[in-house]
């Protein structure tokens, strides 16, 4: 018999997400959090951490394609990449599509998330054994602190800023990411919903602006997150998100990848934001020309 799963986290205060589930097929308390795996009625299998929705099979593509392909097509030569978090595997699944990639380090603090994803989420975790993927079970904060001038792209595929991911939203972490990137590096962070959590985005941007000359925010649609969308901060030492795309799109021939969400138009349009958000976040306006 189906029942409603109601998200426990109340970050948006007056708004919660609920989703109809058929059954809970796995539950596990780890050193860091409670992992839940559900079969939903309309969204396929779902991963939750501490009773917050991380991803569902039906709509994870819009999140994982955008967190991976926007920085990968913005950078001129993204060979060495770090993913912090991302234990479900969706982000590395997208990254290994890029022929230019030599290696991706997946730094996940909770080994049990990776194990559960391997077992219950095969469509997301199916590239963990790709030879370009190096899985590291480690605190992402410590990892970036200890890897200076190392990566072309860093992607922070985190949960919300409570519990184990809280530290990934702090200035010190952004600073260590900056130092861990090479001189033309790009950092992308999961940065919440543009209207519900403008204050969180504002804070992350205020940290990033101190180090990166290029700072932006872009958006994607994820119906199973509160408010139906989520965005990412984009910090770059050298490249705008647009100057290398033509060369990179041509060299990867990505239109044969059969993606579900990411397109050339969406790459650009995702940076176009509502007027009040641009003003509140003090972001430069993006031209569609
Ligand atoms: N690889 C997928 C991991 C998901 N990362 C983002 C999770 C955000 C969940 N909460 C969304 C909004 C509530 N603040």
Tab-separated table of C-alpha atoms and ligand atoms in Angstrom:
chain	number	residue	atom	x	y	z
A	1	UNK	CA	0.000	0.000	0.000
A	2	UNK	CA	1.412	3.417	-0.947
A	3	UNK	CA	1.995	6.194	1.552
A	4	UNK	CA	3.371	9.744	1.611
A	5	UNK	CA	7.032	10.288	2.406
A	6	UNK	CA	7.361	13.779	3.875
A	7	UNK	CA	10.805	15.401	3.939
A	8	UNK	CA	12.030	15.875	7.474
A	9	UNK	CA	14.237	18.889	6.911
A	10	UNK	CA	12.373	22.131	7.318
A	11	UNK	CA	14.901	24.569	5.855
A	12	UNK	CA	12.236	26.441	3.893
A	13	UNK	CA	10.182	26.752	7.121
A	14	UNK	CA	6.730	26.849	5.540
A	15	UNK	CA	7.263	24.449	2.651
A	16	UNK	CA	7.993	20.733	2.594
A	17	UNK	CA	8.164	18.191	-0.188
A	18	UNK	CA	6.128	15.001	-0.063
A	19	UNK	CA	6.195	12.118	-2.488
A	20	UNK	CA	4.079	8.981	-2.813
A	21	UNK	CA	6.128	5.846	-2.090
A	22	UNK	CA	5.336	2.167	-2.557
A	23	UNK	CA	7.824	0.832	-0.042
A	24	UNK	CA	11.052	1.466	1.786
A	25	UNK	CA	13.463	-1.138	0.525
A	26	UNK	CA	16.547	-0.209	2.560
A	27	UNK	CA	17.314	1.705	5.725
A	28	UNK	CA	20.677	2.054	7.381
A	29	UNK	CA	22.118	4.247	10.114
A	30	UNK	CA	25.744	5.063	9.347
A	31	UNK	CA	28.371	6.971	11.288
A	32	UNK	CA	27.173	10.155	9.532
A	33	UNK	CA	23.504	9.832	8.596
A	34	UNK	CA	20.489	7.639	7.931
A	35	UNK	CA	20.358	6.247	4.394
A	36	UNK	CA	16.929	5.447	2.932
A	37	UNK	CA	16.105	3.784	-0.373
A	38	UNK	CA	12.483	3.802	-1.520
A	39	UNK	CA	10.493	2.650	-4.494
A	40	UNK	CA	8.227	5.587	-5.310
A	41	UNK	CA	4.954	5.448	-7.207
A	42	UNK	CA	5.850	7.913	-9.977
A	43	UNK	CA	9.565	8.750	-9.712
A	44	UNK	CA	11.286	5.363	-9.708
A	45	UNK	CA	13.764	4.526	-6.993
A	46	UNK	CA	14.750	7.270	-4.557
A	47	UNK	CA	17.728	7.934	-2.267
A	48	UNK	CA	17.218	9.880	0.957
A	49	UNK	CA	19.775	11.003	3.548
A	50	UNK	CA	18.427	11.860	7.003
A	51	UNK	CA	14.934	11.781	5.467
A	52	UNK	CA	15.755	14.405	2.831
A	53	UNK	CA	15.377	13.562	-0.856
A	54	UNK	CA	18.732	13.383	-2.639
A	55	UNK	CA	17.654	11.989	-5.989
A	56	UNK	CA	15.045	9.945	-7.806
A	57	UNK	CA	15.523	7.948	-10.980
A	58	UNK	CA	12.987	10.042	-12.860
A	59	UNK	CA	14.448	13.516	-12.358
A	60	UNK	CA	18.099	13.050	-11.348
A	61	UNK	CA	19.321	13.773	-14.898
A	62	UNK	CA	18.530	17.469	-14.774
A	63	UNK	CA	20.658	17.782	-11.624
A	64	UNK	CA	23.574	15.534	-12.574
A	65	UNK	CA	23.858	16.672	-16.192
A	66	UNK	CA	23.909	20.317	-15.133
A	67	UNK	CA	26.318	19.988	-12.218
A	68	UNK	CA	28.747	18.086	-14.470
A	69	UNK	CA	28.445	19.409	-18.029
A	70	UNK	CA	28.269	23.138	-17.339
A	71	UNK	CA	31.761	23.313	-15.767
A	72	UNK	CA	33.170	20.644	-18.097
A	73	UNK	CA	32.092	22.556	-21.206
A	74	UNK	CA	33.133	25.902	-19.703
A	75	UNK	CA	36.724	24.844	-19.058
A	76	UNK	CA	39.155	24.743	-21.978
A	77	UNK	CA	40.998	21.602	-20.962
A	78	UNK	CA	39.326	19.784	-18.024
A	79	UNK	CA	41.494	16.716	-17.516
A	80	UNK	CA	41.681	16.329	-13.776
A	81	UNK	CA	38.413	16.659	-11.845
A	82	UNK	CA	37.339	16.325	-8.213
A	83	UNK	CA	33.809	15.550	-7.023
A	84	UNK	CA	33.170	16.193	-3.327
A	85	UNK	CA	30.155	14.156	-2.176
A	86	UNK	CA	28.242	12.605	-5.048
A	87	UNK	CA	28.169	9.124	-3.507
A	88	UNK	CA	25.152	8.075	-5.581
A	89	UNK	CA	27.375	8.157	-8.686
A	90	UNK	CA	25.213	10.327	-10.951
A	91	UNK	CA	27.809	13.089	-11.310
A	92	UNK	CA	30.719	10.790	-12.195
A	93	UNK	CA	28.441	8.939	-14.638
A	94	UNK	CA	28.091	12.249	-16.500
A	95	UNK	CA	31.763	13.256	-16.172
A	96	UNK	CA	33.180	10.116	-17.773
A	97	UNK	CA	31.264	10.886	-20.976
A	98	UNK	CA	33.915	13.561	-21.653
A	99	UNK	CA	36.739	12.103	-23.762
A	100	UNK	CA	39.080	14.853	-22.603
A	101	UNK	CA	38.847	13.682	-18.966
A	102	UNK	CA	41.886	11.789	-17.642
A	103	UNK	CA	40.812	11.214	-14.068
A	104	UNK	CA	38.045	12.019	-11.611
A	105	UNK	CA	38.570	11.682	-7.861
A	106	UNK	CA	35.247	11.039	-6.122
A	107	UNK	CA	35.719	12.102	-2.501
A	108	UNK	CA	32.759	10.847	-0.469
A	109	UNK	CA	32.800	10.919	3.321
A	110	UNK	CA	30.298	8.085	3.783
A	111	UNK	CA	31.307	4.774	2.204
A	112	UNK	CA	27.869	3.362	2.985
A	113	UNK	CA	26.228	5.777	0.516
A	114	UNK	CA	28.423	4.367	-2.252
A	115	UNK	CA	27.643	0.775	-1.210
A	116	UNK	CA	23.885	1.440	-1.091
A	117	UNK	CA	23.990	3.146	-4.496
A	118	UNK	CA	25.904	0.245	-6.037
A	119	UNK	CA	23.279	-2.129	-4.729
A	120	UNK	CA	20.051	-0.184	-5.217
A	121	UNK	CA	20.705	2.594	-7.768
A	122	UNK	CA	22.457	0.874	-10.699
A	123	UNK	CA	21.479	3.526	-13.251
A	124	UNK	CA	23.388	6.160	-11.259
A	125	UNK	CA	26.305	4.106	-9.921
A	126	UNK	CA	27.142	2.297	-13.155
A	127	UNK	CA	30.458	4.117	-13.742
A	128	UNK	CA	32.100	3.524	-10.354
A	129	UNK	CA	34.327	0.874	-11.906
A	130	UNK	CA	35.286	3.044	-14.889
A	131	UNK	CA	39.132	3.192	-14.958
A	132	UNK	CA	39.008	7.013	-14.931
A	133	UNK	CA	37.134	7.023	-11.600
A	134	UNK	CA	39.135	6.986	-8.364
A	135	UNK	CA	36.947	6.600	-5.268
A	136	UNK	CA	38.337	8.125	-2.075
A	137	UNK	CA	36.530	7.675	1.242
A	138	UNK	CA	37.587	10.866	2.989
A	139	UNK	CA	36.331	14.164	4.360
A	140	UNK	CA	36.186	16.515	1.338
A	141	UNK	CA	37.338	19.435	3.466
A	142	UNK	CA	40.576	17.635	4.397
A	143	UNK	CA	41.044	16.377	0.836
A	144	UNK	CA	41.011	19.816	-0.802
A	145	UNK	CA	43.149	21.241	1.978
A	146	UNK	CA	45.817	18.648	1.166
A	147	UNK	CA	45.719	18.911	-2.644
A	148	UNK	CA	47.051	22.306	-3.710
A	149	UNK	CA	47.133	23.435	-7.360
A	150	UNK	CA	45.871	20.051	-8.488
A	151	UNK	CA	42.475	20.145	-10.242
A	152	UNK	CA	41.015	21.751	-13.367
A	153	UNK	CA	37.430	21.443	-12.109
A	154	UNK	CA	35.983	20.844	-8.632
A	155	UNK	CA	32.316	19.900	-8.269
A	156	UNK	CA	30.704	19.974	-4.832
A	157	UNK	CA	27.750	17.586	-5.108
A	158	UNK	CA	26.608	17.943	-1.533
A	159	UNK	CA	23.502	17.503	0.550
A	160	UNK	CA	22.069	20.525	2.387
A	161	UNK	CA	24.073	22.696	4.824
A	162	UNK	CA	23.104	20.692	7.900
A	163	UNK	CA	24.846	17.570	9.164
A	164	UNK	CA	27.952	16.268	7.375
A	165	UNK	CA	27.740	18.801	4.495
A	166	UNK	CA	27.535	21.932	6.662
A	167	UNK	CA	31.269	22.548	6.431
A	168	UNK	CA	31.105	22.550	2.615
A	169	UNK	CA	29.174	25.837	2.749
A	170	UNK	CA	31.841	27.677	4.804
A	171	UNK	CA	34.362	30.231	3.558
A	172	UNK	CA	37.348	28.135	4.580
A	173	UNK	CA	36.210	25.302	2.337
A	174	UNK	CA	35.771	27.664	-0.653
A	175	UNK	CA	39.253	29.033	-0.003
A	176	UNK	CA	40.768	25.536	0.067
A	177	UNK	CA	38.919	24.706	-3.173
A	178	UNK	CA	40.413	27.844	-4.731
A	179	UNK	CA	43.890	26.723	-3.678
A	180	UNK	CA	43.248	23.192	-4.876
A	181	UNK	CA	42.409	24.424	-8.390
A	182	UNK	CA	45.014	25.182	-11.033
A	183	UNK	CA	45.374	28.736	-12.327
A	184	UNK	CA	42.420	28.421	-14.727
A	185	UNK	CA	40.245	26.231	-12.490
A	186	UNK	CA	36.466	26.193	-12.106
A	187	UNK	CA	34.494	25.418	-8.937
A	188	UNK	CA	30.786	24.520	-8.992
A	189	UNK	CA	28.829	24.000	-5.748
A	190	UNK	CA	25.312	22.746	-5.083
A	191	UNK	CA	23.791	26.008	-3.880
A	192	UNK	CA	20.084	25.502	-3.198
A	193	UNK	CA	16.885	27.120	-4.560
A	194	UNK	CA	17.236	30.662	-5.883
A	195	UNK	CA	14.126	32.092	-4.177
A	196	UNK	CA	13.716	29.914	-1.076
A	197	UNK	CA	17.371	30.142	-0.057
A	198	UNK	CA	18.640	33.405	-1.539
A	199	UNK	CA	20.386	34.122	1.767
A	200	UNK	CA	22.420	30.893	1.551
A	201	UNK	CA	23.431	31.645	-2.057
A	202	UNK	CA	24.327	35.206	-1.073
A	203	UNK	CA	26.627	33.920	1.617
A	204	UNK	CA	28.381	31.381	-0.639
A	205	UNK	CA	28.812	34.075	-3.303
A	206	UNK	CA	30.231	36.500	-0.750
A	207	UNK	CA	32.905	33.911	0.117
A	208	UNK	CA	33.650	32.990	-3.490
A	209	UNK	CA	33.872	36.616	-4.654
A	210	UNK	CA	36.853	37.125	-2.365
A	211	UNK	CA	38.908	34.634	-4.374
A	212	UNK	CA	37.416	34.148	-7.853
A	213	UNK	CA	37.125	37.006	-10.382
A	214	UNK	CA	34.197	35.273	-12.125
A	215	UNK	CA	31.183	34.365	-9.985
A	216	UNK	CA	27.703	33.393	-11.185
A	217	UNK	CA	24.735	31.192	-10.299
A	218	UNK	CA	22.841	28.891	-12.638
A	219	UNK	CA	19.635	26.978	-12.282
A	220	UNK	CA	18.081	23.610	-13.118
A	221	UNK	CA	14.664	22.011	-12.696
A	222	UNK	CA	14.279	19.164	-10.193
A	223	UNK	CA	10.598	18.559	-9.328
A	224	UNK	CA	11.384	16.467	-6.227
A	225	UNK	CA	13.264	19.293	-4.459
A	226	UNK	CA	11.310	22.010	-2.591
A	227	UNK	CA	10.259	24.693	-5.058
A	228	UNK	CA	10.951	22.390	-8.021
A	229	UNK	CA	14.410	23.643	-8.858
A	230	UNK	CA	17.917	23.970	-7.519
A	231	UNK	CA	21.002	25.888	-8.565
A	232	UNK	CA	24.763	25.960	-8.457
A	233	UNK	CA	27.325	28.653	-7.793
A	234	UNK	CA	29.893	28.922	-10.585
A	235	UNK	CA	33.310	30.260	-9.574
A	236	UNK	CA	36.078	30.582	-12.105
A	237	UNK	CA	39.659	31.846	-12.030
A	238	UNK	CA	39.839	32.593	-15.754
A	239	UNK	CA	36.999	31.424	-18.005
A	240	UNK	CA	33.456	32.696	-18.307
A	241	UNK	CA	30.903	29.878	-18.741
A	242	UNK	CA	30.596	30.776	-22.434
A	243	UNK	CA	33.975	31.442	-24.052
A	244	UNK	CA	35.140	27.839	-24.510
A	245	UNK	CA	31.845	26.113	-25.193
A	246	UNK	CA	31.929	26.054	-29.007
A	247	UNK	CA	35.372	24.471	-29.124
A	248	UNK	CA	34.520	22.008	-26.351
A	249	UNK	CA	31.100	21.035	-27.774
A	250	UNK	CA	32.694	20.367	-31.158
A	251	UNK	CA	35.509	18.278	-29.761
A	252	UNK	CA	33.220	16.060	-27.663
A	253	UNK	CA	30.426	15.532	-30.202
A	254	UNK	CA	28.096	15.547	-27.204
A	255	UNK	CA	24.859	15.593	-29.168
A	256	UNK	CA	25.286	11.831	-29.595
A	257	UNK	CA	25.375	11.267	-25.839
A	258	UNK	CA	21.579	11.033	-25.577
A	259	UNK	CA	21.338	13.445	-22.666
A	260	UNK	CA	17.908	14.228	-21.258
A	261	UNK	CA	18.293	17.821	-20.072
A	262	UNK	CA	21.537	19.578	-21.048
A	263	UNK	CA	21.624	21.360	-24.430
A	264	UNK	CA	23.661	24.230	-25.860
A	265	UNK	CA	20.719	26.571	-25.276
A	266	UNK	CA	20.190	25.381	-21.698
A	267	UNK	CA	23.883	25.879	-20.900
A	268	UNK	CA	23.486	29.585	-21.591
A	269	UNK	CA	19.887	30.068	-20.471
A	270	UNK	CA	20.484	28.479	-17.064
A	271	UNK	CA	22.490	31.568	-16.060
A	272	UNK	CA	19.581	33.896	-16.838
A	273	UNK	CA	17.893	34.741	-13.532
A	274	UNK	CA	14.913	36.784	-12.322
A	275	UNK	CA	15.543	40.504	-11.890
A	276	UNK	CA	15.049	40.532	-8.109
A	277	UNK	CA	17.544	37.672	-7.692
A	278	UNK	CA	20.190	39.385	-9.833
A	279	UNK	CA	19.761	42.499	-7.720
A	280	UNK	CA	19.729	40.680	-4.393
A	281	UNK	CA	22.779	38.589	-5.260
A	282	UNK	CA	24.542	41.489	-7.011
A	283	UNK	CA	25.309	39.310	-9.996
A	284	UNK	CA	26.305	40.510	-13.450
A	285	UNK	CA	23.537	40.165	-16.063
A	286	UNK	CA	24.098	37.475	-18.667
A	287	UNK	CA	23.452	38.303	-22.311
A	288	UNK	CA	21.899	35.644	-24.515
A	289	UNK	CA	23.591	37.046	-27.655
B	1	LIG	N1	23.930	13.553	-6.348
B	1	LIG	C1	22.742	14.090	-5.832
B	1	LIG	C2	22.940	14.702	-4.519
B	1	LIG	C3	21.901	15.727	-4.242
B	1	LIG	N2	22.440	16.939	-3.823
B	1	LIG	C4	21.507	17.992	-3.540
B	1	LIG	C5	20.543	17.630	-2.509
B	1	LIG	C6	19.668	18.769	-2.091
B	1	LIG	C7	18.511	18.273	-1.339
B	1	LIG	N3	17.710	19.300	-0.763
B	1	LIG	C8	17.178	20.240	-1.679
B	1	LIG	C9	16.575	21.448	-1.157
B	1	LIG	C10	16.269	21.565	0.278
B	1	LIG	N4	17.057	22.529	0.909
